[in-house]
Coordinates of C-alpha atoms in Angstrom, one line a residue:
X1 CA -22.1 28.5 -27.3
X2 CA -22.1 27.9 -23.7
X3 CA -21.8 25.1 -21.6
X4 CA -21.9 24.1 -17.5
X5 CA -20.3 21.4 -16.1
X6 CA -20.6 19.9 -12.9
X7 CA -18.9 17.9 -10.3
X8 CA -22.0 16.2 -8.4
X9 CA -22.4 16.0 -4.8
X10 CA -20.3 13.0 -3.1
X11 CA -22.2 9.9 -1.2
X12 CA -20.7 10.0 2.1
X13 CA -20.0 8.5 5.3
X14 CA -18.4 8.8 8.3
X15 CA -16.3 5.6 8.0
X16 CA -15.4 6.1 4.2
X17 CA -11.6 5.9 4.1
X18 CA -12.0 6.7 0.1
X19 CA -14.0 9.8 0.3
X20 CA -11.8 12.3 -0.2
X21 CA -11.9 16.2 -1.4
X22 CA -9.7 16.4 -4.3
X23 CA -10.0 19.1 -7.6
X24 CA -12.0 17.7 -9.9
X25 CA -9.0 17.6 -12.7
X26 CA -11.0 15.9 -15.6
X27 CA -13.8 18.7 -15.8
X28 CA -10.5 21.6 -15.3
X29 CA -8.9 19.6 -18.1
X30 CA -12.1 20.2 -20.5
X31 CA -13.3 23.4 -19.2
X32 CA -9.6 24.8 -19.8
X33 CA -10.0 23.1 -23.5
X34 CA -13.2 24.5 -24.3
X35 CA -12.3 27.6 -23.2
X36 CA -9.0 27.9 -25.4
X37 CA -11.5 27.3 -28.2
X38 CA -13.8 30.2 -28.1
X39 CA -16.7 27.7 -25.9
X40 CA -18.0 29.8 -22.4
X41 CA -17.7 27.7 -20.0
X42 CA -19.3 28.0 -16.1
X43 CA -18.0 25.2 -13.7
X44 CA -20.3 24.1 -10.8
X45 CA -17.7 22.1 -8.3
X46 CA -20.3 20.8 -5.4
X47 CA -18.1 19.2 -3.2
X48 CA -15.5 21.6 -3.4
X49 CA -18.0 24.8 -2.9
X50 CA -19.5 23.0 0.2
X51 CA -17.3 20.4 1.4
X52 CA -18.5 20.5 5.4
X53 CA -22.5 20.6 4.2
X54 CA -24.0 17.3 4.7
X55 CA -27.5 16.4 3.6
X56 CA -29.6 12.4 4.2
X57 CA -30.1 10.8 1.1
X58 CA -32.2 8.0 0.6
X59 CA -30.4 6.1 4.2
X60 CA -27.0 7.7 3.2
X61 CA -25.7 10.7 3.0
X62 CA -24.6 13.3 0.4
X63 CA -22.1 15.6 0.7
X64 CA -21.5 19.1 -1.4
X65 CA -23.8 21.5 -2.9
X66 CA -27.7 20.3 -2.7
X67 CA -29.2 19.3 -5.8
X68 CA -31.2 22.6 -5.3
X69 CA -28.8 24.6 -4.9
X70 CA -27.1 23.1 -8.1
X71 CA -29.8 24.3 -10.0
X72 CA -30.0 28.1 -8.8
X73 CA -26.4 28.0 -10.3
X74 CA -27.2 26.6 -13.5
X75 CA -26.8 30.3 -15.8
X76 CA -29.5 31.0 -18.1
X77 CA -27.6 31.3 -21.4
X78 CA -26.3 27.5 -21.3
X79 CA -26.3 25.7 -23.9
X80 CA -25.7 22.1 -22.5
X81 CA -25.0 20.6 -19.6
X82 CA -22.2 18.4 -18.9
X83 CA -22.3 16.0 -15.5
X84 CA -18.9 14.0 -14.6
X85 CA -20.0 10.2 -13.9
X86 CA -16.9 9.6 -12.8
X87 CA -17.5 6.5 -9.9
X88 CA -20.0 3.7 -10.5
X89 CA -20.8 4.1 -6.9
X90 CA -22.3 7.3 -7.6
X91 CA -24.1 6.8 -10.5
X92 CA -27.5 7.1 -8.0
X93 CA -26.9 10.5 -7.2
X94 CA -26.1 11.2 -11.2
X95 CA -29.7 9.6 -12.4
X96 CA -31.4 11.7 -9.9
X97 CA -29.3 14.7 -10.7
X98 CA -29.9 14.6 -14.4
X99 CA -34.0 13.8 -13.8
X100 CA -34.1 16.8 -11.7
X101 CA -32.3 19.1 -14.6
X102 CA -34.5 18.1 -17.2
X103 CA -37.1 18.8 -14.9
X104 CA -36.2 22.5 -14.1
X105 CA -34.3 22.7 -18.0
X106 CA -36.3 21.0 -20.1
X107 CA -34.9 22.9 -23.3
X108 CA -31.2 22.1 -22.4
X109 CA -29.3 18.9 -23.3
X110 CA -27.8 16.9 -21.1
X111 CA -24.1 15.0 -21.7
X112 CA -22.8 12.3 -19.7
X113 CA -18.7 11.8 -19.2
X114 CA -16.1 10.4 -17.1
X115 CA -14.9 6.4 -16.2
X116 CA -18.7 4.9 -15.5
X117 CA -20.2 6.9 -18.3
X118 CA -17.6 5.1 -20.7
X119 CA -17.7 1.6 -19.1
X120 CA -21.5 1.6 -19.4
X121 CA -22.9 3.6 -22.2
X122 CA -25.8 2.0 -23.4
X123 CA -27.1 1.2 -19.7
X124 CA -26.6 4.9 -18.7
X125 CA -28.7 6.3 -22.2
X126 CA -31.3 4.0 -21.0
X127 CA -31.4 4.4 -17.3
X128 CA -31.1 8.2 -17.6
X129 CA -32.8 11.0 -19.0
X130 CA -29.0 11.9 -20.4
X131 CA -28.9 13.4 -24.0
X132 CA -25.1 12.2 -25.1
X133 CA -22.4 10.6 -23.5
X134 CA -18.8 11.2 -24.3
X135 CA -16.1 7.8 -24.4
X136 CA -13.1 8.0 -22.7
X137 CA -11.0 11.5 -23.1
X138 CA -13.5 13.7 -24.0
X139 CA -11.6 17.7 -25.0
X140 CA -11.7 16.8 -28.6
X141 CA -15.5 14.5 -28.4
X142 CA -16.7 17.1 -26.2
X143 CA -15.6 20.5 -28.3
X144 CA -17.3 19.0 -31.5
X145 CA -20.2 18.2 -29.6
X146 CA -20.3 21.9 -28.2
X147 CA -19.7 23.2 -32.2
X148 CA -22.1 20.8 -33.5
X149 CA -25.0 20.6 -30.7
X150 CA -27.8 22.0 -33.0
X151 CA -26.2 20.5 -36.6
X152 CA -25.0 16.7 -37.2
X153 CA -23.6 14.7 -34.6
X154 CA -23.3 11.3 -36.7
X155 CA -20.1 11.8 -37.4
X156 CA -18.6 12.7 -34.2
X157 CA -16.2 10.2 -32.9
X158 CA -16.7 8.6 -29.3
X159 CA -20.0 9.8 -29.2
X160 CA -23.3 8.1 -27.8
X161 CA -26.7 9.5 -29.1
X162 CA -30.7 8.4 -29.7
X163 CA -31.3 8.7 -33.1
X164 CA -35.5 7.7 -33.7
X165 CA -35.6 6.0 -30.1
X166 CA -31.8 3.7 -30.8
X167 CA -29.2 4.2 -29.5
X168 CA -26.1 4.9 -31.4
X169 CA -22.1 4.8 -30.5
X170 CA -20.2 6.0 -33.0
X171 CA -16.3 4.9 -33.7
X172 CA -14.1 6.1 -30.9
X173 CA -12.1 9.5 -30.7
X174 CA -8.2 8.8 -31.5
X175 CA -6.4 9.1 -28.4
X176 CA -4.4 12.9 -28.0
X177 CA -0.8 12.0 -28.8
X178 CA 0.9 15.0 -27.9
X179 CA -0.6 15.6 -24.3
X180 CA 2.0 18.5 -23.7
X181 CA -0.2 20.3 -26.6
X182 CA -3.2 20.7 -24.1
X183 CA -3.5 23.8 -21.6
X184 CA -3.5 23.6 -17.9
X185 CA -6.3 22.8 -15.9
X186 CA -7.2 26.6 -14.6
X187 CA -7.9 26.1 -11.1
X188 CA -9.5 29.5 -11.1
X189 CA -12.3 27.7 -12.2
X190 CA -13.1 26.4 -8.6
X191 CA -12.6 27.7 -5.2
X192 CA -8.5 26.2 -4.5
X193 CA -8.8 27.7 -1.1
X194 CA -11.7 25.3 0.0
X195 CA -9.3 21.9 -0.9
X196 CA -6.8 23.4 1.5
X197 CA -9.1 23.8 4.2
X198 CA -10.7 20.5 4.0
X199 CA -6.7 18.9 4.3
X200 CA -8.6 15.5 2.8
X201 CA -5.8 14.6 -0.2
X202 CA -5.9 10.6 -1.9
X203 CA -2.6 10.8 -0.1
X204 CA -1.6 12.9 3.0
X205 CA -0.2 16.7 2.8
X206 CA 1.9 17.6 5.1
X207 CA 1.7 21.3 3.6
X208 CA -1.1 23.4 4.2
X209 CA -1.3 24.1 0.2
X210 CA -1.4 21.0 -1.7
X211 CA -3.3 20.1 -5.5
X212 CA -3.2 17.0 -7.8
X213 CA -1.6 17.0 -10.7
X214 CA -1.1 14.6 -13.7
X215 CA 2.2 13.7 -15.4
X216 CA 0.5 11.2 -18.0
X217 CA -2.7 9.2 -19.2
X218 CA -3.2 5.7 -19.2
X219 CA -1.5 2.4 -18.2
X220 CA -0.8 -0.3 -20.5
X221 CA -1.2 -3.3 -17.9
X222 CA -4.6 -5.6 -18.4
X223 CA -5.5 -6.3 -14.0
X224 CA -8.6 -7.8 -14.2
X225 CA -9.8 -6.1 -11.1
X226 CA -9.3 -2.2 -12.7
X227 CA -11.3 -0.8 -14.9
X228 CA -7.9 1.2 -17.0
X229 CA -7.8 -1.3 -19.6
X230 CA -11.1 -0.4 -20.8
X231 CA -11.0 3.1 -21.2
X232 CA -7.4 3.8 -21.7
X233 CA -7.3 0.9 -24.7
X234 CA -3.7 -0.1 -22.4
X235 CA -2.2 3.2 -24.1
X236 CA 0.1 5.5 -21.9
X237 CA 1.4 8.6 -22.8
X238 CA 3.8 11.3 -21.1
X239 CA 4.0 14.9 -20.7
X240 CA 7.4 16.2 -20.9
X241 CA 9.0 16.6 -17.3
X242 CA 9.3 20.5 -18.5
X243 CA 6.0 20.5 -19.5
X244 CA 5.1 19.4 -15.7
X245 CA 7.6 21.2 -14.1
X246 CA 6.3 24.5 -15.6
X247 CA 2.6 23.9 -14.5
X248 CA 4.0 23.4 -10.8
X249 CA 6.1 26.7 -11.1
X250 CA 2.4 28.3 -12.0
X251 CA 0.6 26.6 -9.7
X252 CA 3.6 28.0 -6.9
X253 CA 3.3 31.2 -7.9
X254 CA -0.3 31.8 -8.5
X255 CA -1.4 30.0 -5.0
X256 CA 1.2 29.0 -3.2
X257 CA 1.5 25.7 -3.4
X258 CA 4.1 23.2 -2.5
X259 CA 3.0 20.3 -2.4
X260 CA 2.1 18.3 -5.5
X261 CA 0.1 14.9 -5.5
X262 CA 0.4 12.7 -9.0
X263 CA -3.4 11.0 -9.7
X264 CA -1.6 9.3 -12.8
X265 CA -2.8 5.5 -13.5
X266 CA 1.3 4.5 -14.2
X267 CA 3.5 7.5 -12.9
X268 CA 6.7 5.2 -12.7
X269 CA 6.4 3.2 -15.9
X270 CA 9.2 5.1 -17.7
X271 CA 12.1 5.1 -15.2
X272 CA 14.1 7.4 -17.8
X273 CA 11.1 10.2 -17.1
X274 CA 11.3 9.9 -13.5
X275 CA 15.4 10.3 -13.5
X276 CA 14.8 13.3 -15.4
X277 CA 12.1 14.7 -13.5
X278 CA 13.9 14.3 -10.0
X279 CA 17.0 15.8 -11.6
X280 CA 15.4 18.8 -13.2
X281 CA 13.3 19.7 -9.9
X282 CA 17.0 19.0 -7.8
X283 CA 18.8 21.0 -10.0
X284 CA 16.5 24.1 -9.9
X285 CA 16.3 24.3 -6.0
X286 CA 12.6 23.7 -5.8
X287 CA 11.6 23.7 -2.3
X288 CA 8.7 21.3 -3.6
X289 CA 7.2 17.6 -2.0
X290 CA 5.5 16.0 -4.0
X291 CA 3.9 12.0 -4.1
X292 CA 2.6 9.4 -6.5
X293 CA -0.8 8.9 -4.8
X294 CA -2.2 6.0 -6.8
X295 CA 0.8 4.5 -6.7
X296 CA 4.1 3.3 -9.0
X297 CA 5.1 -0.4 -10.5
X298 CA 7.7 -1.6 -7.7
X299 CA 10.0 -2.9 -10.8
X300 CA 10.7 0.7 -11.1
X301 CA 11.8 1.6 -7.5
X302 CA 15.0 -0.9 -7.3
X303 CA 17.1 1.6 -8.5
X304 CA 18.7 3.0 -5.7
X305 CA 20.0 5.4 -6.9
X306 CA 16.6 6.5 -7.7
X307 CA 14.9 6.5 -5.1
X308 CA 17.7 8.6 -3.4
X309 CA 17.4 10.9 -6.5
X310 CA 13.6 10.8 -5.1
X311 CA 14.1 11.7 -1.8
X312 CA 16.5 14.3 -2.7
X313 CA 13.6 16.3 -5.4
X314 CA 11.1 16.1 -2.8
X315 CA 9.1 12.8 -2.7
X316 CA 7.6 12.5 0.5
X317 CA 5.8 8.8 -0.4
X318 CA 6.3 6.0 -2.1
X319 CA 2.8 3.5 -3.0
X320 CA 3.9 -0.1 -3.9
X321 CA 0.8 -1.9 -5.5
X322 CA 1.2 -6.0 -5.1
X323 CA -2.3 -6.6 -4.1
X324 CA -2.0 -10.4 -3.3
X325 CA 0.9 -12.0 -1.8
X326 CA -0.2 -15.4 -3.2
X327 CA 1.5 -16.2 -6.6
X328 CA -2.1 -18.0 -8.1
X329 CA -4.2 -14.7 -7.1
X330 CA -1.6 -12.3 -8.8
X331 CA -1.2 -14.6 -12.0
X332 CA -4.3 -16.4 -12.8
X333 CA -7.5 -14.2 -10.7
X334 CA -5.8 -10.5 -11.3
X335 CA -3.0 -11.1 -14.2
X336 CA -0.8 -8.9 -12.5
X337 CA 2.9 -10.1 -13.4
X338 CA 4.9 -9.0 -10.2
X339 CA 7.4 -10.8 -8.3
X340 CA 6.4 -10.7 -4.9
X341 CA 10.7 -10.5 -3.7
X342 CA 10.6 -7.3 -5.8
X343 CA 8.5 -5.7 -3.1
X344 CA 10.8 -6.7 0.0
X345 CA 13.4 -5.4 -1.6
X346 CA 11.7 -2.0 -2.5
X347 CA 10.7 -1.3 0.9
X348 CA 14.1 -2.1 2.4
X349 CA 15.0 0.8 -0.3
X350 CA 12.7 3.1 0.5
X351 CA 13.2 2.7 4.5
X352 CA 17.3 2.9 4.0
X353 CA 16.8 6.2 1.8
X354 CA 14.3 7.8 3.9
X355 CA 11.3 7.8 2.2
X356 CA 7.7 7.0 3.6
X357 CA 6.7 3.8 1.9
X358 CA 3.1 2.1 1.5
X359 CA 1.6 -0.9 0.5
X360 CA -1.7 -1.6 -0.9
X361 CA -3.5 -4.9 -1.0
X362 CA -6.9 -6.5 -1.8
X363 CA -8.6 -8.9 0.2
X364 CA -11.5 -10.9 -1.4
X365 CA -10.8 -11.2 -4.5
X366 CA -13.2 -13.3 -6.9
X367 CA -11.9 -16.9 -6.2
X368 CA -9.5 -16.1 -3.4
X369 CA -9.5 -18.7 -0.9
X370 CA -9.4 -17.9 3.0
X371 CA -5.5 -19.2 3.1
X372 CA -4.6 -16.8 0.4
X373 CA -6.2 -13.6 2.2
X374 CA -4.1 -14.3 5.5
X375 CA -1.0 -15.3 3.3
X376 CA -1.7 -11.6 1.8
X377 CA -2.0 -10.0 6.0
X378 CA 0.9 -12.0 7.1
X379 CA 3.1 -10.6 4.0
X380 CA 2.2 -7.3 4.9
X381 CA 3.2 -8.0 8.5
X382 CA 6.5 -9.4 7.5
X383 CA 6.9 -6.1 5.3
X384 CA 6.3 -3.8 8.4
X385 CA 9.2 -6.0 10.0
X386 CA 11.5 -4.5 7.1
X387 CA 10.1 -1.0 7.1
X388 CA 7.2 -0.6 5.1
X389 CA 5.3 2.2 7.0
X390 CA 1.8 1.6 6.2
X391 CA -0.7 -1.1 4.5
X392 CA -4.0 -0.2 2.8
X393 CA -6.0 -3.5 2.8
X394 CA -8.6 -2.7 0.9
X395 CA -11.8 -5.0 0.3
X396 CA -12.4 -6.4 -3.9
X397 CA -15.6 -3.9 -5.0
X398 CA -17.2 -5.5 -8.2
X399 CA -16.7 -2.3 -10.4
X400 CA -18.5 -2.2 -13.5
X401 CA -15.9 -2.8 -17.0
X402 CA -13.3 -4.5 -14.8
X403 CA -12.6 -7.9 -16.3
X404 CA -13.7 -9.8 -13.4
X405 CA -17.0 -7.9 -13.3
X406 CA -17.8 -8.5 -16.9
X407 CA -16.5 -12.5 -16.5
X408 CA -19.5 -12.5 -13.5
X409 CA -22.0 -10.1 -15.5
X410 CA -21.7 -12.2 -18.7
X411 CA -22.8 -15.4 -16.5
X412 CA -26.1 -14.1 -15.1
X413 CA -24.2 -13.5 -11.9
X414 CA -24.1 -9.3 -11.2
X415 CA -27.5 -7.3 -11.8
X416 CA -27.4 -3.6 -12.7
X417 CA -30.2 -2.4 -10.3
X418 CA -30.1 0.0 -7.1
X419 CA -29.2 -2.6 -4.7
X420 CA -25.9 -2.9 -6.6
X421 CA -24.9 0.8 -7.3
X422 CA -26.0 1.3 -3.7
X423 CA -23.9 -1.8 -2.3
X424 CA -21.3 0.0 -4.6
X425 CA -21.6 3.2 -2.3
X426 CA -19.7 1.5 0.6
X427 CA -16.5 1.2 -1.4
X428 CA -13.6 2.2 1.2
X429 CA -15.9 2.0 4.2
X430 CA -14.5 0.3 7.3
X431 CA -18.2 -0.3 8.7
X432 CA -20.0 -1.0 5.4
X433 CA -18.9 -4.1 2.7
X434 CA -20.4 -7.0 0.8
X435 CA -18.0 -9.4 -0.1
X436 CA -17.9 -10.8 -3.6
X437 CA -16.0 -13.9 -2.7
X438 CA -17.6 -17.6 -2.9
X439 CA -15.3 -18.9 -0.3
X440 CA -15.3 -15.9 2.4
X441 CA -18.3 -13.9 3.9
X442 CA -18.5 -10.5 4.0
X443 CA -17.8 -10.7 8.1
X444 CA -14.9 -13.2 7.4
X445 CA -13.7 -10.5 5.3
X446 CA -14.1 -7.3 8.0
X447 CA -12.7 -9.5 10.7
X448 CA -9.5 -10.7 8.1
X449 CA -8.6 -7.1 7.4
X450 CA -9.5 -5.9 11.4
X451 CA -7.0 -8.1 12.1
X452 CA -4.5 -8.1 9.5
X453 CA -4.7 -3.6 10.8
X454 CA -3.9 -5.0 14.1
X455 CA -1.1 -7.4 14.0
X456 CA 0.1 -4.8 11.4
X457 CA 0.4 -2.3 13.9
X458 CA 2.1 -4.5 16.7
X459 CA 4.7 -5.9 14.5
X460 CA 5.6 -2.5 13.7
X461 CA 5.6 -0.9 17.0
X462 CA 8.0 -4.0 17.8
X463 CA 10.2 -3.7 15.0
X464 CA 10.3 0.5 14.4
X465 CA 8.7 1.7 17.5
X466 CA 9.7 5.5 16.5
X467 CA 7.6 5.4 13.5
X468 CA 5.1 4.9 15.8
X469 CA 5.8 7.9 17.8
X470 CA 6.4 10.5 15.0
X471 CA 2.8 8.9 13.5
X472 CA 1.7 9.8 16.9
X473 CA 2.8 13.5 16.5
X474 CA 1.7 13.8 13.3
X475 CA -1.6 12.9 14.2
X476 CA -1.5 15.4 17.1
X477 CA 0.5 18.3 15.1
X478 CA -2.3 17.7 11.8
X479 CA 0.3 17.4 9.3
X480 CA 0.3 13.8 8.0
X481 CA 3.2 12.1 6.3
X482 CA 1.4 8.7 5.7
X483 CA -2.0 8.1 4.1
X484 CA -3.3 6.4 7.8
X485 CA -2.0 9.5 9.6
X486 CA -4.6 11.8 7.2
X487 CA -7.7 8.7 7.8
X488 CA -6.9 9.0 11.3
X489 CA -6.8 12.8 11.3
X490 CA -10.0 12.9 9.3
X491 CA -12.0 10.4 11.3
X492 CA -11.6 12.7 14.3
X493 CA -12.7 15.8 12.8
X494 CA -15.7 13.6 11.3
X495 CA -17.2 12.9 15.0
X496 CA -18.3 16.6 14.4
X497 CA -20.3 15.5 11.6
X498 CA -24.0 14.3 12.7

């Protein structure tokens, strides 16, 4: 039994903040699996293998392997097919991807996998020539599909399937418990060199060798605006900080790499793990850095003592994640229990130990009222006052399985056609938005967060002017300590691109 899985092509542009060249984990994580259990596995990674070729696509632009080239690659003796529909906002490129696979594979079957092939199962079965789709984690889902391609499937859990022209989703797969059980993504499996030449982390890298890495699965929080909830069930589990610690030793000595970045939904919801895990990397000497890219609850980061204990292992960056500064927005639109004098007194943390620190936010939220998006800039500016080195103030995108999508979708409001996925293309794009709010426009919106960049910037050249400077230098020297150092970096080696 064999099986190919690929990483499709990225839609791209110039002004995507977002659109970054990071492994492709979840595919390592399955390949690695199926492997381990007697399945041959080939894995086609088409952003990684061409990350500077860019191709026009329908008005945009795609970037990665061409859907041609794809399918030169595809070896003759595979069984299936696997495709990672990962981001809703690419779920274009995916239909067209799997059309033109049938198309040259006719014989072969075709399974679906990743966030938006779990959110929206039935609509992807019937908007796509796709033969399965896998639910959620998919090493155990996919394995018995791979064992039982040509037998029964019914019983298969977190499986979708046509059975006489319905479509069928059976129960879900139990979640793995034991997460230190499964092997480590073998990043032999793609081309490691090409992410360190493309320098374009979530986060920033000031090393030359840098990878992602995950600590745990899941997040047991409910935001309305993320789509977690729905296909971690709210269930988080661990690794053991060994565990992690060992697969950074391997990852050291195999490639050379020093700098770790953590893609985990909830890194710093056990404080007890993250004590541990700074102790243990202190203890051994590890000339490591390392950062929690998507970010940490601020509740956890209080502790002073642990963010020292932070600094000390090796963390580079700290990502708060308070989204609104209005108390209405965070409790009643995106049910994100926070107290907003948590964060001021995070970032004061953060600046006394040493550590970089950075803020996200969203602007536009469903039902947001203009006052509450400047309350939500002007907090950020007040943070910059008391050290916080950088802002993200991201725009709301409607992502499909996201509470506030399915509240709108329910009502007649959101329709699943191209215009939407495509709309969905822009997400992170400076130039490109729609806005989703009923009380601010779309230019309301670029002009809020233009501004709210800009006042950013002056209150924190007047407050910590050095921080300006060593940005500066960082910029100049290409090796970024703050996310806006890398976007900055980026954009200028994008004016190459035509």
């Amino acid at each position: 039994m064999n099986i190919t899985l690929i990483n499709p092509p990225q839609v791209f542009t110039k002004s995507q903040v977002t659109a970054g060249v990071v492994p492709p984990l979840g595919i390592l994580y399955l390949a690695t699996y199926l492997r381990k259990n007697g399945i041959g596995v080939e894995v086609i990674d088409s952003i990684g293998e061409k990350f500077n070729q860019f191709k026009n696509y329908n008005g945009s632009t795609l970037r990665g392997l061409t859907f041609d080239e794809i399918i030169k690659m595809i070896p003759k003796d595979t069984d299936l097919i696997g495709i990672s529909s990962l981001y809703s906002s690419a779920f274009i490129v995916v239909k067209e991807l799997v059309c033109i696979l049938k198309k040259n594979f006719p014989e072969k079957k075709i399974v679906l996998g990743g966030a938006h092939a779990t959110i929206l199962p039935v609509f992807n079965m019937k908007e796509t020539e796709a033969d399965f789709i896998v639910l959620g984690e998919g090493e155990v889902v996919l394995l018995e599909l791979c064992k039982n391609l040509n037998k029964k499937i019914e019983n298969i859990k977190g499986l979708v399937y046509k059975s006489n022209g319905q479509i069928c989703i059976n129960p879900q797969q139990d979640l793995i418990q034991h997460i230190d059980d499964l092997p480590f993504p073998d990043r032999d499996l793609i081309t490691i060199e090409n992410y360190f030449k493309a320098a374009e982390p979530h986060g920033c890298s000031a090393s030359g060798k840098w990878t992602t890495l995950l600590a745990s699965r899941g997040c047991p929080y409910n935001c309305t605006f993320c789509t977690t909830p729905a296909i971690w069930r709210r269930k988080w589990r661990s690794r053991s900080v060994e565990n992690v610690i060992k697969e950074m030793l391997e990852l050291n000595k195999k490639y050379g790499i020093t700098d770790f970045h953590f893609e985990d939904e909830n890194l710093g919801l056990n404080s007890k793990w993250l004590h541990e895990f700074c102790d243990e990397l202190t203890e051994r000497n590890l000339n490591f850095t390392w950062q929690p890219s998507n970010g940490l609850r601020v509740e956890t980061l209080l502790d002073e003592n642990l963010m020292r204990k932070m600094k000390k292992s090796g963390c580079s960056l700290v990502v708060f994640t308070l989204e609104s500064a209005s108390n209405r927005v965070r409790n009643e639109i995106i049910k994100k229990k926070l107290n907003i004098n948590d964060v001021e007194k995070a970032v004061q943390i953060a600046n006394r130990v040493g550590i970089k620190s950075t803020c996200y936010f969203i602007l536009g939220l469903p039902g947001e009222t203009l006052k509450e998006a400047k309350e939500t800039v002007n907090y950020a500016c007040f943070l910059a006052e008391k050290g916080l080195d950088e802002c993200v103030m991201g725009l709301f995108s409607m992502l499909p399985g996201c509470e506030l999508f399915n509240n709108l979708y329910e009502k007649g409001k959101i329709k699943l056609d191209y215009e939407f996925f495509k709309e969905l293309s822009t997400i992170g794009d400076l130039a490109l938005f729609k806005s989703w709010n009923e009380h601010i426009d779309s230019e309301q919106l670029q002009k809020l967060r233009s501004y709210g960049y800009l006042k950013f910037m002056i209150v924190k050249s007047i407050f910590h002017p050095f921080k300006i400077l060593k940005s500066a230098i960082n910029i100049l020297r290409g090796a970024d300590e703050l996310k806006s150092e890398r976007v900055v970096r980026t954009f200028i080696k994008r004016l190459k691109v035509k």
